[in-house]
Structures are given as C-alpha cells and as structure tokens.
Amino acid sequence: MSKSTSYSDATQVVHAGSVVDEKTAALSPVIVTSTTFEQTSPGVHKGYEYSRAATPTRDQLETALARLENTQYALSFASGLAAEQAILQLCDQGDHILSCDDVYGGTRRLGEKVWARYGLTFNYMDTCHLDKVETYLKQHTTKMLWIETPTNPTLRIMDLQSLGALAKKYGCLFVVDNTFASPIFQKPIDFGADIIVHSTTKYISGHCDVLGGAVMTSQTPIYEKLQFLQMATGAVPSPFDCYLLLRSLPTLALRMHKHAENALKLATFLSNHNKITKVIYPGLPSHPNHELAKQQMSGCSGMVSFYYDTDLEGIARFSQSCKLFYLAESLGGVKSMINHPAAMTHVSVDKTVRESLGITDQLLRLSVGIEDPEDLIADLKQALK
C-alpha cells in the first residue's frame, strides 16, 4: 500500500519502496529467497507464509510501483502478459472487451488465441475517435475498455480524460497500458483509469535483463481480486527479479528524460532525410496528436517509428548496417534497438489487419537509448547510405 507525497518523480524513484533493513541497516533491498516461512502457530504468521503469496522483496517493489503511478496498490507479475492475463481473469464467460486496434501484438494474441476459447469476445477500433467509441458503448454491454497510449508501434495518443469519462458513463473498467510512457511521463490514474498495466521488462527495468509485469489500481475490490489471482495462478516474479527492478528504479527519471531528449533529436533528423517518407513521434509538431500529448504527458518517451522508402531487402540491409542500434525485440533499454514490427513484434497479427493499421513492411520502430545522440544520428546516417 502506498502513501501519497508531494515529492517529485525524480525523488520518488530514488526513495519509493526503500526500506532500511532492521537487522543490518542495509540501504539496498534485501533479497529474501526463502519459499516458506515459519509460523508461530498453525495458520498464524508474521505476514509471510509461502512465497507465491508474498515475499518481503516483492512487497518492496509493489510499494514502489504504486507510489510511482499515484495508486493505492500495485501487484507484480512474471511478465507483462502475465499481468494482462490476470486482468482478463477479472472477466466472466461471455464478457466483452473493447480495445484500441493498434494494440501490442501479444495482447491481441492473448485475447484472440487464448481467451476467445473460454468465451470472452474482443472488438477493436480506433479509439482516437471518441464519437465512435461512445456509439459502440451505447450499443454493447462492455466489461472493459482497453487502450495503450502511446500505442505500439504507430504511437497514436488516446484522449485519457475523455475515454475515462466514457468508461465511467457506460459502466466498464478502463484499462490503460502505460508501458511506453512510463510513470515518469504519464499517470493514467489522474485521468480516470481503473487499472494500469506495465511490462516492467521495458523502461522500468531499463537494462534488458529482467522479465516482469505490473498492475496498479486504487480500487480495493479490484486489488483484492487481482491479489487472489496473483496468488492462485502463481505467475509471480522471483525475489531476484524484484531486486533487479528495485535496483533500476532510482535511475528511471534520469533515463526517461535522456531517452526523450535523444528521441526528439533522432526524429528531427529522420524528418529531414529524403529516404524517409514519414516519421511518427508525439514530440514533433507534425504528429496529429501532438497537442494532446503535451496536455496529458510530461515527456514523449524514447520510441520513434518511421517509414523507409525501400523494399524488404533494403530494410534488411539498413537494419543490419546499424552499428549502435541492435536489431532486437523489446524496448526501453539503455542500448538503442531497431525493430521491424511486421516481421517481429506484430508478426502474429493478420497481415490484412497489420497493413490497415499502418504496420507495413516499410515501417521501422526505434527504441532510442541513452547514448550520445550525435553518435546515434551518425549511425543512422551511414546505415541509410
């Protein structure tokens, strides 16, 4: 459970979840690896009984994550998709979920290939169009309104305030994936979100060395259901993974501002390159949701997408010619990465659907790291030759 403070994010990330060990006075998190804990009497314990239910290290992480998102509660999971799985388990057979169409490929796969078999139904639409969302919610009984903002990979920005109001009006849970923005640049709870989900593998970890997910909420009934699901299904992170995430949090604000600073410089460079037909970055005035991004985000993160005017062979040559950008899945690490969504992160999405969303063979996505931006620009410049 978290307590609200007036500290800035830069201070919060350093101190949130910090607990001085009573026995050793250690300032760094103590990793408690025990899977079981002694009970003073049958069923009577000191807060811990079995590590699937809770561990001291995981409690520290969850306290920190809740404070960063300004929520009352947080729960950590073994991956981002494990966190999403728990959220969908709040639904009953026959329930309906409305999602933004430009949703992470793994999220769409989880819904269509797994949960559809158990009676959940999913529909997708461009949730930037608020009138269409309201028309749909009027005509359908919807359990959840599920969005990302910015979206992956076309970086669309959703109007959190308006969508939150619509979800409340029509009685559905408002779920926001805040992975791309991070808690540093956006806090969906302030705009009416009921549930916030993260792949902590990405920016919160920041080093591409730990897999994790998290769910945040301020509603006690939702938290209690999710806490039961976390314990009952067992998709929990190890104490060491929790420690790694706690180790990463103190630098989160520094990293995010450097990611965003670098991304804007690279997006500007690409916008002026004759081989690039379009650059998508919310921090650019050319982005169709630029003003909305400024209203609800304090920074535009480190993700840049662009269309390169070449064929698949040219895409391969370009990505293989980069020396500082690693051709790899995932994002949010200190090292810069390049991704071809159509062949990598979104390959599980039907090609017709992909292309209708703008995820064509010419689209590339950059996760801009914290290197010197001039070196990154020089790397892109030589690769584009």
GROMACS .gro file of C-alpha atoms in nm:
model
  385
    1MET     CA    1   0.000   0.000   0.000
    2SER     CA    2   0.132   0.342  -0.089
    3LYS     CA    3   0.110   0.682   0.071
    4SER     CA    4   0.085   0.993  -0.143
    5THR     CA    5   0.357   1.255  -0.102
    6SER     CA    6   0.443   1.590  -0.255
    7TYR     CA    7   0.785   1.469  -0.372
    8SER     CA    8   0.874   1.498  -0.740
    9ASP     CA    9   0.914   1.188  -0.954
   10ALA     CA   10   1.292   1.232  -0.955
   11THR     CA   11   1.290   1.199  -0.577
   12GLN     CA   12   1.020   0.934  -0.563
   13VAL     CA   13   1.208   0.690  -0.785
   14VAL     CA   14   1.509   0.706  -0.554
   15HIS     CA   15   1.318   0.657  -0.231
   16ALA     CA   16   0.992   0.479  -0.320
   17GLY     CA   17   0.985   0.134  -0.168
   18SER     CA   18   1.310   0.198   0.016
   19VAL     CA   19   1.314   0.016   0.349
   20VAL     CA   20   1.619   0.012   0.575
   21ASP     CA   21   1.671  -0.345   0.692
   22GLU     CA   22   1.605  -0.363   1.066
   23LYS     CA   23   1.873  -0.622   1.136
   24THR     CA   24   2.161  -0.496   0.921
   25ALA     CA   25   2.063  -0.133   0.846
   26ALA     CA   26   2.131  -0.210   0.477
   27LEU     CA   27   2.011   0.067   0.244
   28SER     CA   28   1.983  -0.158  -0.061
   29PRO     CA   29   1.691  -0.403  -0.084
   30VAL     CA   30   1.749  -0.732   0.095
   31ILE     CA   31   1.677  -1.033  -0.124
   32VAL     CA   32   1.471  -1.284   0.073
   33THR     CA   33   1.484  -1.607  -0.127
   34SER     CA   34   1.303  -1.834   0.118
   35THR     CA   35   0.999  -2.003  -0.033
   36THR     CA   36   0.841  -2.074   0.305
   37PHE     CA   37   0.826  -1.903   0.644
   38GLU     CA   38   0.796  -2.033   0.999
   39GLN     CA   39   0.456  -1.996   1.163
   40THR     CA   40   0.418  -1.922   1.534
   41SER     CA   41   0.103  -2.135   1.548
   42PRO     CA   42  -0.098  -2.320   1.283
   43GLY     CA   43  -0.223  -2.051   1.045
   44VAL     CA   44  -0.056  -1.771   1.245
   45HIS     CA   45   0.244  -1.599   1.084
   46LYS     CA   46   0.425  -1.267   1.059
   47GLY     CA   47   0.280  -1.169   0.722
   48TYR     CA   48   0.452  -1.428   0.509
   49GLU     CA   49   0.367  -1.795   0.472
   50TYR     CA   50   0.461  -1.904   0.118
   51SER     CA   51   0.649  -1.708  -0.145
   52ARG     CA   52   0.383  -1.748  -0.415
   53ALA     CA   53   0.154  -1.538  -0.195
   54ALA     CA   54   0.408  -1.274  -0.089
   55THR     CA   55   0.773  -1.208  -0.016
   56PRO     CA   56   0.940  -0.911   0.155
   57THR     CA   57   1.136  -0.822  -0.161
   58ARG     CA   58   0.822  -0.830  -0.376
   59ASP     CA   59   0.637  -0.616  -0.122
   60GLN     CA   60   0.909  -0.350  -0.153
   61LEU     CA   61   0.877  -0.348  -0.530
   62GLU     CA   62   0.498  -0.326  -0.525
   63THR     CA   63   0.506  -0.039  -0.275
   64ALA     CA   64   0.745   0.148  -0.502
   65LEU     CA   65   0.543   0.087  -0.819
   66ALA     CA   66   0.221   0.205  -0.654
   67ARG     CA   67   0.383   0.528  -0.544
   68LEU     CA   68   0.520   0.596  -0.891
   69GLU     CA   69   0.174   0.562  -1.051
   70ASN     CA   70  -0.003   0.753  -0.770
   71THR     CA   71  -0.217   0.447  -0.697
   72GLN     CA   72  -0.308   0.283  -0.372
   73TYR     CA   73  -0.197  -0.063  -0.478
   74ALA     CA   74   0.037  -0.246  -0.715
   75LEU     CA   75   0.091  -0.613  -0.793
   76SER     CA   76   0.392  -0.754  -0.975
   77PHE     CA   77   0.394  -1.047  -1.216
   78ALA     CA   78   0.643  -1.265  -1.400
   79SER     CA   79   0.588  -1.079  -1.733
   80GLY     CA   80   0.375  -0.810  -1.889
   81LEU     CA   81   0.150  -1.073  -2.047
   82ALA     CA   82   0.111  -1.247  -1.709
   83ALA     CA   83  -0.012  -0.913  -1.575
   84GLU     CA   84  -0.257  -0.882  -1.866
   85GLN     CA   85  -0.369  -1.240  -1.810
   86ALA     CA   86  -0.464  -1.153  -1.451
   87ILE     CA   87  -0.664  -0.850  -1.565
   88LEU     CA   88  -0.859  -1.059  -1.818
   89GLN     CA   89  -0.931  -1.312  -1.543
   90LEU     CA   90  -1.149  -1.044  -1.384
   91CYS     CA   91  -1.392  -1.121  -1.666
   92ASP     CA   92  -1.660  -1.390  -1.674
   93GLN     CA   93  -1.758  -1.612  -1.964
   94GLY     CA   94  -1.948  -1.408  -2.221
   95ASP     CA   95  -1.793  -1.075  -2.120
   96HIS     CA   96  -1.685  -0.834  -2.390
   97ILE     CA   97  -1.369  -0.624  -2.418
   98LEU     CA   98  -1.332  -0.322  -2.647
   99SER     CA   99  -0.970  -0.247  -2.733
  100CYS     CA  100  -0.783   0.010  -2.936
  101ASP     CA  101  -0.699  -0.151  -3.268
  102ASP     CA  102  -0.332  -0.055  -3.259
  103VAL     CA  103  -0.262  -0.274  -2.958
  104TYR     CA  104   0.054  -0.475  -2.891
  105GLY     CA  105   0.053  -0.795  -3.099
  106GLY     CA  106   0.096  -1.013  -2.789
  107THR     CA  107  -0.210  -0.854  -2.628
  108ARG     CA  108  -0.421  -0.923  -2.934
  109ARG     CA  109  -0.286  -1.280  -2.950
  110LEU     CA  110  -0.371  -1.337  -2.582
  111GLY     CA  111  -0.728  -1.229  -2.645
  112GLU     CA  112  -0.794  -1.397  -2.978
  113LYS     CA  113  -0.590  -1.717  -2.942
  114VAL     CA  114  -0.634  -1.788  -2.571
  115TRP     CA  115  -0.927  -1.612  -2.406
  116ALA     CA  116  -1.165  -1.635  -2.701
  117ARG     CA  117  -1.164  -2.012  -2.641
  118TYR     CA  118  -1.315  -1.951  -2.296
  119GLY     CA  119  -1.600  -1.729  -2.404
  120LEU     CA  120  -1.457  -1.378  -2.394
  121THR     CA  121  -1.517  -1.164  -2.701
  122PHE     CA  122  -1.298  -0.883  -2.829
  123ASN     CA  123  -1.358  -0.597  -3.066
  124TYR     CA  124  -1.105  -0.344  -3.192
  125MET     CA  125  -1.147   0.012  -3.312
  126ASP     CA  126  -0.958   0.336  -3.348
  127THR     CA  127  -1.027   0.475  -3.001
  128CYS     CA  128  -0.897   0.816  -3.108
  129HIS     CA  129  -1.249   0.865  -3.250
  130LEU     CA  130  -1.447   0.935  -2.934
  131ASP     CA  131  -1.786   0.957  -3.108
  132LYS     CA  132  -1.740   0.606  -3.250
  133VAL     CA  133  -1.636   0.473  -2.908
  134GLU     CA  134  -1.944   0.621  -2.744
  135THR     CA  135  -2.174   0.486  -3.017
  136TYR     CA  136  -2.026   0.142  -2.966
  137LEU     CA  137  -2.054   0.152  -2.585
  138LYS     CA  138  -2.418   0.262  -2.615
  139GLN     CA  139  -2.500  -0.042  -2.825
  140HIS     CA  140  -2.298  -0.308  -2.640
  141THR     CA  141  -2.255  -0.425  -2.284
  142THR     CA  142  -1.881  -0.393  -2.240
  143LYS     CA  143  -1.675  -0.520  -1.945
  144MET     CA  144  -1.351  -0.340  -2.026
  145LEU     CA  145  -1.227  -0.055  -2.239
  146TRP     CA  146  -0.860  -0.142  -2.300
  147ILE     CA  147  -0.615   0.102  -2.455
  148GLU     CA  148  -0.246   0.182  -2.496
  149THR     CA  149  -0.114   0.535  -2.522
  150PRO     CA  150   0.121   0.586  -2.696
  151THR     CA  151   0.032   0.279  -2.899
  152ASN     CA  152   0.272   0.014  -3.023
  153PRO     CA  153   0.409   0.070  -3.285
  154THR     CA  154   0.231   0.363  -3.455
  155LEU     CA  155   0.248   0.587  -3.146
  156ARG     CA  156  -0.108   0.712  -3.153
  157ILE     CA  157  -0.215   0.914  -2.849
  158MET     CA  158  -0.550   0.838  -2.685
  159ASP     CA  159  -0.752   1.103  -2.500
  160LEU     CA  160  -0.733   0.956  -2.150
  161GLN     CA  161  -0.966   1.208  -1.987
  162SER     CA  162  -1.245   1.161  -2.242
  163LEU     CA  163  -1.212   0.782  -2.263
  164GLY     CA  164  -1.209   0.758  -1.884
  165ALA     CA  165  -1.531   0.959  -1.871
  166LEU     CA  166  -1.694   0.733  -2.132
  167ALA     CA  167  -1.590   0.419  -1.946
  168LYS     CA  168  -1.742   0.554  -1.627
  169LYS     CA  169  -2.059   0.664  -1.806
  170TYR     CA  170  -2.119   0.320  -1.955
  171GLY     CA  171  -2.003   0.116  -1.658
  172CYS     CA  172  -1.693  -0.057  -1.794
  173LEU     CA  173  -1.347  -0.087  -1.646
  174PHE     CA  174  -1.093   0.147  -1.803
  175VAL     CA  175  -0.760  -0.035  -1.852
  176VAL     CA  176  -0.455   0.162  -1.969
  177ASP     CA  177  -0.125   0.011  -2.079
  178ASN     CA  178   0.127   0.275  -1.972
  179THR     CA  179   0.442   0.088  -2.076
  180PHE     CA  180   0.556   0.328  -2.350
  181ALA     CA  181   0.516   0.646  -2.144
  182SER     CA  182   0.628   0.506  -1.806
  183PRO     CA  183   0.504   0.657  -1.477
  184ILE     CA  184   0.754   0.939  -1.526
  185PHE     CA  185   0.577   1.091  -1.825
  186GLN     CA  186   0.215   0.986  -1.770
  187LYS     CA  187  -0.010   0.884  -1.481
  188PRO     CA  188  -0.338   0.740  -1.616
  189ILE     CA  189  -0.493   0.725  -1.269
  190ASP     CA  190  -0.516   1.106  -1.286
  191PHE     CA  191  -0.736   1.076  -1.597
  192GLY     CA  192  -0.984   0.817  -1.474
  193ALA     CA  193  -0.808   0.485  -1.532
  194ASP     CA  194  -0.931   0.199  -1.314
  195ILE     CA  195  -0.640  -0.034  -1.391
  196ILE     CA  196  -0.290   0.044  -1.519
  197VAL     CA  197  -0.072  -0.228  -1.666
  198HIS     CA  198   0.300  -0.230  -1.742
  199SER     CA  199   0.553  -0.457  -1.895
  200THR     CA  200   0.820  -0.377  -1.636
  201THR     CA  201   1.060  -0.556  -1.871
  202LYS     CA  202   1.076  -0.232  -2.066
  203TYR     CA  203   1.151   0.115  -1.926
  204ILE     CA  204   1.106   0.028  -1.558
  205SER     CA  205   1.380  -0.233  -1.587
  206GLY     CA  206   1.569  -0.035  -1.847
  207HIS     CA  207   1.854  -0.281  -1.889
  208CYS     CA  208   1.703  -0.571  -2.087
  209ASP     CA  209   1.796  -0.816  -1.813
  210VAL     CA  210   1.473  -0.892  -1.630
  211LEU     CA  211   1.125  -1.003  -1.737
  212GLY     CA  212   0.831  -0.860  -1.543
  213GLY     CA  213   0.486  -0.706  -1.538
  214ALA     CA  214   0.277  -0.498  -1.300
  215VAL     CA  215  -0.083  -0.396  -1.240
  216MET     CA  216  -0.176  -0.084  -1.045
  217THR     CA  217  -0.514   0.029  -0.911
  218SER     CA  218  -0.663   0.240  -0.634
  219GLN     CA  219  -0.984   0.039  -0.605
  220THR     CA  220  -0.977  -0.207  -0.315
  221PRO     CA  221  -1.224  -0.462  -0.464
  222ILE     CA  222  -1.022  -0.481  -0.787
  223TYR     CA  223  -0.697  -0.511  -0.593
  224GLU     CA  224  -0.831  -0.791  -0.374
  225LYS     CA  225  -0.948  -0.991  -0.677
  226LEU     CA  226  -0.616  -0.940  -0.855
  227GLN     CA  227  -0.419  -1.027  -0.542
  228PHE     CA  228  -0.610  -1.355  -0.517
  229LEU     CA  229  -0.541  -1.427  -0.886
  230GLN     CA  230  -0.174  -1.345  -0.841
  231MET     CA  231  -0.151  -1.598  -0.560
  232ALA     CA  232  -0.382  -1.861  -0.710
  233THR     CA  233  -0.231  -1.873  -1.057
  234GLY     CA  234   0.129  -1.825  -0.949
  235ALA     CA  235   0.273  -1.612  -1.231
  236VAL     CA  236   0.490  -1.421  -0.986
  237PRO     CA  237   0.842  -1.278  -1.019
  238SER     CA  238   1.132  -1.424  -0.826
  239PRO     CA  239   1.286  -1.225  -0.538
  240PHE     CA  240   1.595  -1.168  -0.752
  241ASP     CA  241   1.385  -1.025  -1.039
  242CYS     CA  242   1.213  -0.795  -0.789
  243TYR     CA  243   1.555  -0.686  -0.664
  244LEU     CA  244   1.670  -0.608  -1.019
  245LEU     CA  245   1.366  -0.389  -1.077
  246LEU     CA  246   1.420  -0.212  -0.744
  247ARG     CA  247   1.782  -0.155  -0.847
  248SER     CA  248   1.664   0.007  -1.172
  249LEU     CA  249   1.402   0.242  -1.027
  250PRO     CA  250   1.635   0.510  -0.885
  251THR     CA  251   1.758   0.598  -1.235
  252LEU     CA  252   1.418   0.580  -1.407
  253ALA     CA  253   1.358   0.956  -1.418
  254LEU     CA  254   1.710   1.027  -1.542
  255ARG     CA  255   1.683   0.758  -1.807
  256MET     CA  256   1.339   0.864  -1.930
  257HIS     CA  257   1.441   1.226  -1.980
  258LYS     CA  258   1.753   1.118  -2.169
  259HIS     CA  259   1.552   0.874  -2.383
  260ALA     CA  260   1.308   1.153  -2.473
  261GLU     CA  261   1.581   1.409  -2.540
  262ASN     CA  262   1.761   1.170  -2.774
  263ALA     CA  263   1.441   1.055  -2.944
  264LEU     CA  264   1.341   1.409  -3.037
  265LYS     CA  265   1.681   1.472  -3.194
  266LEU     CA  266   1.666   1.150  -3.395
  267ALA     CA  267   1.307   1.210  -3.501
  268THR     CA  268   1.403   1.557  -3.623
  269PHE     CA  269   1.697   1.417  -3.818
  270LEU     CA  270   1.484   1.147  -3.981
  271SER     CA  271   1.214   1.401  -4.070
  272ASN     CA  272   1.466   1.582  -4.288
  273HIS     CA  273   1.605   1.274  -4.464
  274ASN     CA  274   1.497   1.222  -4.825
  275LYS     CA  275   1.467   0.843  -4.792
  276ILE     CA  276   1.223   0.865  -4.501
  277THR     CA  277   0.864   0.922  -4.608
  278LYS     CA  278   0.711   0.971  -4.264
  279VAL     CA  279   0.828   0.999  -3.903
  280ILE     CA  280   0.597   0.930  -3.610
  281TYR     CA  281   0.693   1.085  -3.278
  282PRO     CA  282   0.445   1.259  -3.042
  283GLY     CA  283   0.705   1.525  -2.960
  284LEU     CA  284   0.707   1.650  -3.319
  285PRO     CA  285   0.452   1.919  -3.418
  286SER     CA  286   0.377   1.705  -3.726
  287HIS     CA  287   0.226   1.432  -3.507
  288PRO     CA  288  -0.156   1.450  -3.536
  289ASN     CA  289  -0.195   1.418  -3.156
  290HIS     CA  290   0.095   1.647  -3.065
  291GLU     CA  291  -0.119   1.893  -2.865
  292LEU     CA  292  -0.299   1.613  -2.680
  293ALA     CA  293   0.036   1.455  -2.593
  294LYS     CA  294   0.150   1.786  -2.442
  295GLN     CA  295  -0.168   1.802  -2.232
  296GLN     CA  296  -0.150   1.457  -2.074
  297MET     CA  297   0.219   1.368  -2.092
  298SER     CA  298   0.515   1.549  -1.940
  299GLY     CA  299   0.750   1.390  -2.195
  300CYS     CA  300   0.726   1.182  -2.510
  301SER     CA  301   0.946   0.887  -2.422
  302GLY     CA  302   1.209   0.723  -2.642
  303MET     CA  303   1.004   0.547  -2.910
  304VAL     CA  304   1.024   0.667  -3.270
  305SER     CA  305   0.862   0.497  -3.570
  306PHE     CA  306   0.923   0.581  -3.934
  307TYR     CA  307   0.861   0.463  -4.290
  308TYR     CA  308   1.167   0.395  -4.503
  309ASP     CA  309   1.111   0.414  -4.879
  310THR     CA  310   1.265   0.080  -4.977
  311ASP     CA  311   1.181  -0.287  -5.019
  312LEU     CA  312   1.229  -0.571  -4.768
  313GLU     CA  313   1.584  -0.631  -4.886
  314GLY     CA  314   1.659  -0.264  -4.829
  315ILE     CA  315   1.502  -0.282  -4.483
  316ALA     CA  316   1.724  -0.581  -4.401
  317ARG     CA  317   2.037  -0.410  -4.533
  318PHE     CA  318   1.962  -0.096  -4.335
  319SER     CA  319   1.893  -0.273  -4.006
  320GLN     CA  320   2.200  -0.493  -4.047
  321SER     CA  321   2.418  -0.193  -4.128
  322CYS     CA  322   2.344  -0.016  -3.800
  323LYS     CA  323   2.633  -0.042  -3.555
  324LEU     CA  324   2.480   0.114  -3.242
  325PHE     CA  325   2.119   0.005  -3.296
  326TYR     CA  326   2.069  -0.363  -3.217
  327LEU     CA  327   1.813  -0.547  -3.432
  328ALA     CA  328   1.609  -0.695  -3.150
  329GLU     CA  329   1.266  -0.735  -2.994
  330SER     CA  330   1.165  -0.545  -2.682
  331LEU     CA  331   1.231  -0.180  -2.599
  332GLY     CA  332   1.307   0.063  -2.321
  333GLY     CA  333   1.668  -0.037  -2.257
  334VAL     CA  334   1.968   0.188  -2.223
  335LYS     CA  335   2.101   0.048  -2.552
  336SER     CA  336   1.931   0.160  -2.872
  337MET     CA  337   1.735  -0.101  -3.065
  338ILE     CA  338   1.566  -0.123  -3.404
  339ASN     CA  339   1.264  -0.335  -3.473
  340HIS     CA  340   1.069  -0.435  -3.785
  341PRO     CA  341   0.716  -0.479  -3.640
  342ALA     CA  342   0.566  -0.662  -3.939
  343ALA     CA  343   0.825  -0.940  -3.909
  344MET     CA  344   0.892  -0.926  -3.535
  345THR     CA  345   0.664  -0.790  -3.261
  346HIS     CA  346   0.344  -0.792  -3.470
  347VAL     CA  347   0.402  -1.096  -3.691
  348SER     CA  348   0.119  -1.280  -3.509
  349VAL     CA  349  -0.131  -1.017  -3.628
  350ASP     CA  350  -0.308  -1.099  -3.954
  351LYS     CA  351  -0.132  -0.924  -4.243
  352THR     CA  352  -0.451  -0.753  -4.364
  353VAL     CA  353  -0.513  -0.615  -4.016
  354ARG     CA  354  -0.149  -0.510  -3.977
  355GLU     CA  355  -0.147  -0.317  -4.301
  356SER     CA  356  -0.480  -0.149  -4.226
  357LEU     CA  357  -0.317  -0.015  -3.908
  358GLY     CA  358  -0.016   0.115  -4.099
  359ILE     CA  359   0.215  -0.168  -3.991
  360THR     CA  360   0.356  -0.223  -4.338
  361ASP     CA  361   0.685  -0.373  -4.450
  362GLN     CA  362   0.830  -0.020  -4.469
  363LEU     CA  363   0.762   0.062  -4.101
  364LEU     CA  364   1.054   0.052  -3.857
  365ARG     CA  365   1.045   0.122  -3.483
  366LEU     CA  366   1.335   0.263  -3.285
  367SER     CA  367   1.381   0.229  -2.913
  368VAL     CA  368   1.622   0.518  -2.862
  369GLY     CA  369   1.873   0.454  -2.586
  370ILE     CA  370   2.080   0.687  -2.371
  371GLU     CA  371   2.393   0.702  -2.588
  372ASP     CA  372   2.529   1.029  -2.728
  373PRO     CA  373   2.262   1.143  -2.977
  374GLU     CA  374   2.519   1.262  -3.229
  375ASP     CA  375   2.667   0.912  -3.241
  376LEU     CA  376   2.320   0.765  -3.293
  377ILE     CA  377   2.243   1.011  -3.573
  378ALA     CA  378   2.576   0.932  -3.741
  379ASP     CA  379   2.494   0.562  -3.719
  380LEU     CA  380   2.154   0.608  -3.886
  381LYS     CA  381   2.309   0.833  -4.149
  382GLN     CA  382   2.570   0.577  -4.254
  383ALA     CA  383   2.318   0.291  -4.249
  384LEU     CA  384   2.079   0.486  -4.472
  385LYS     CA  385   2.352   0.510  -4.734
   0.00000   0.00000   0.00000
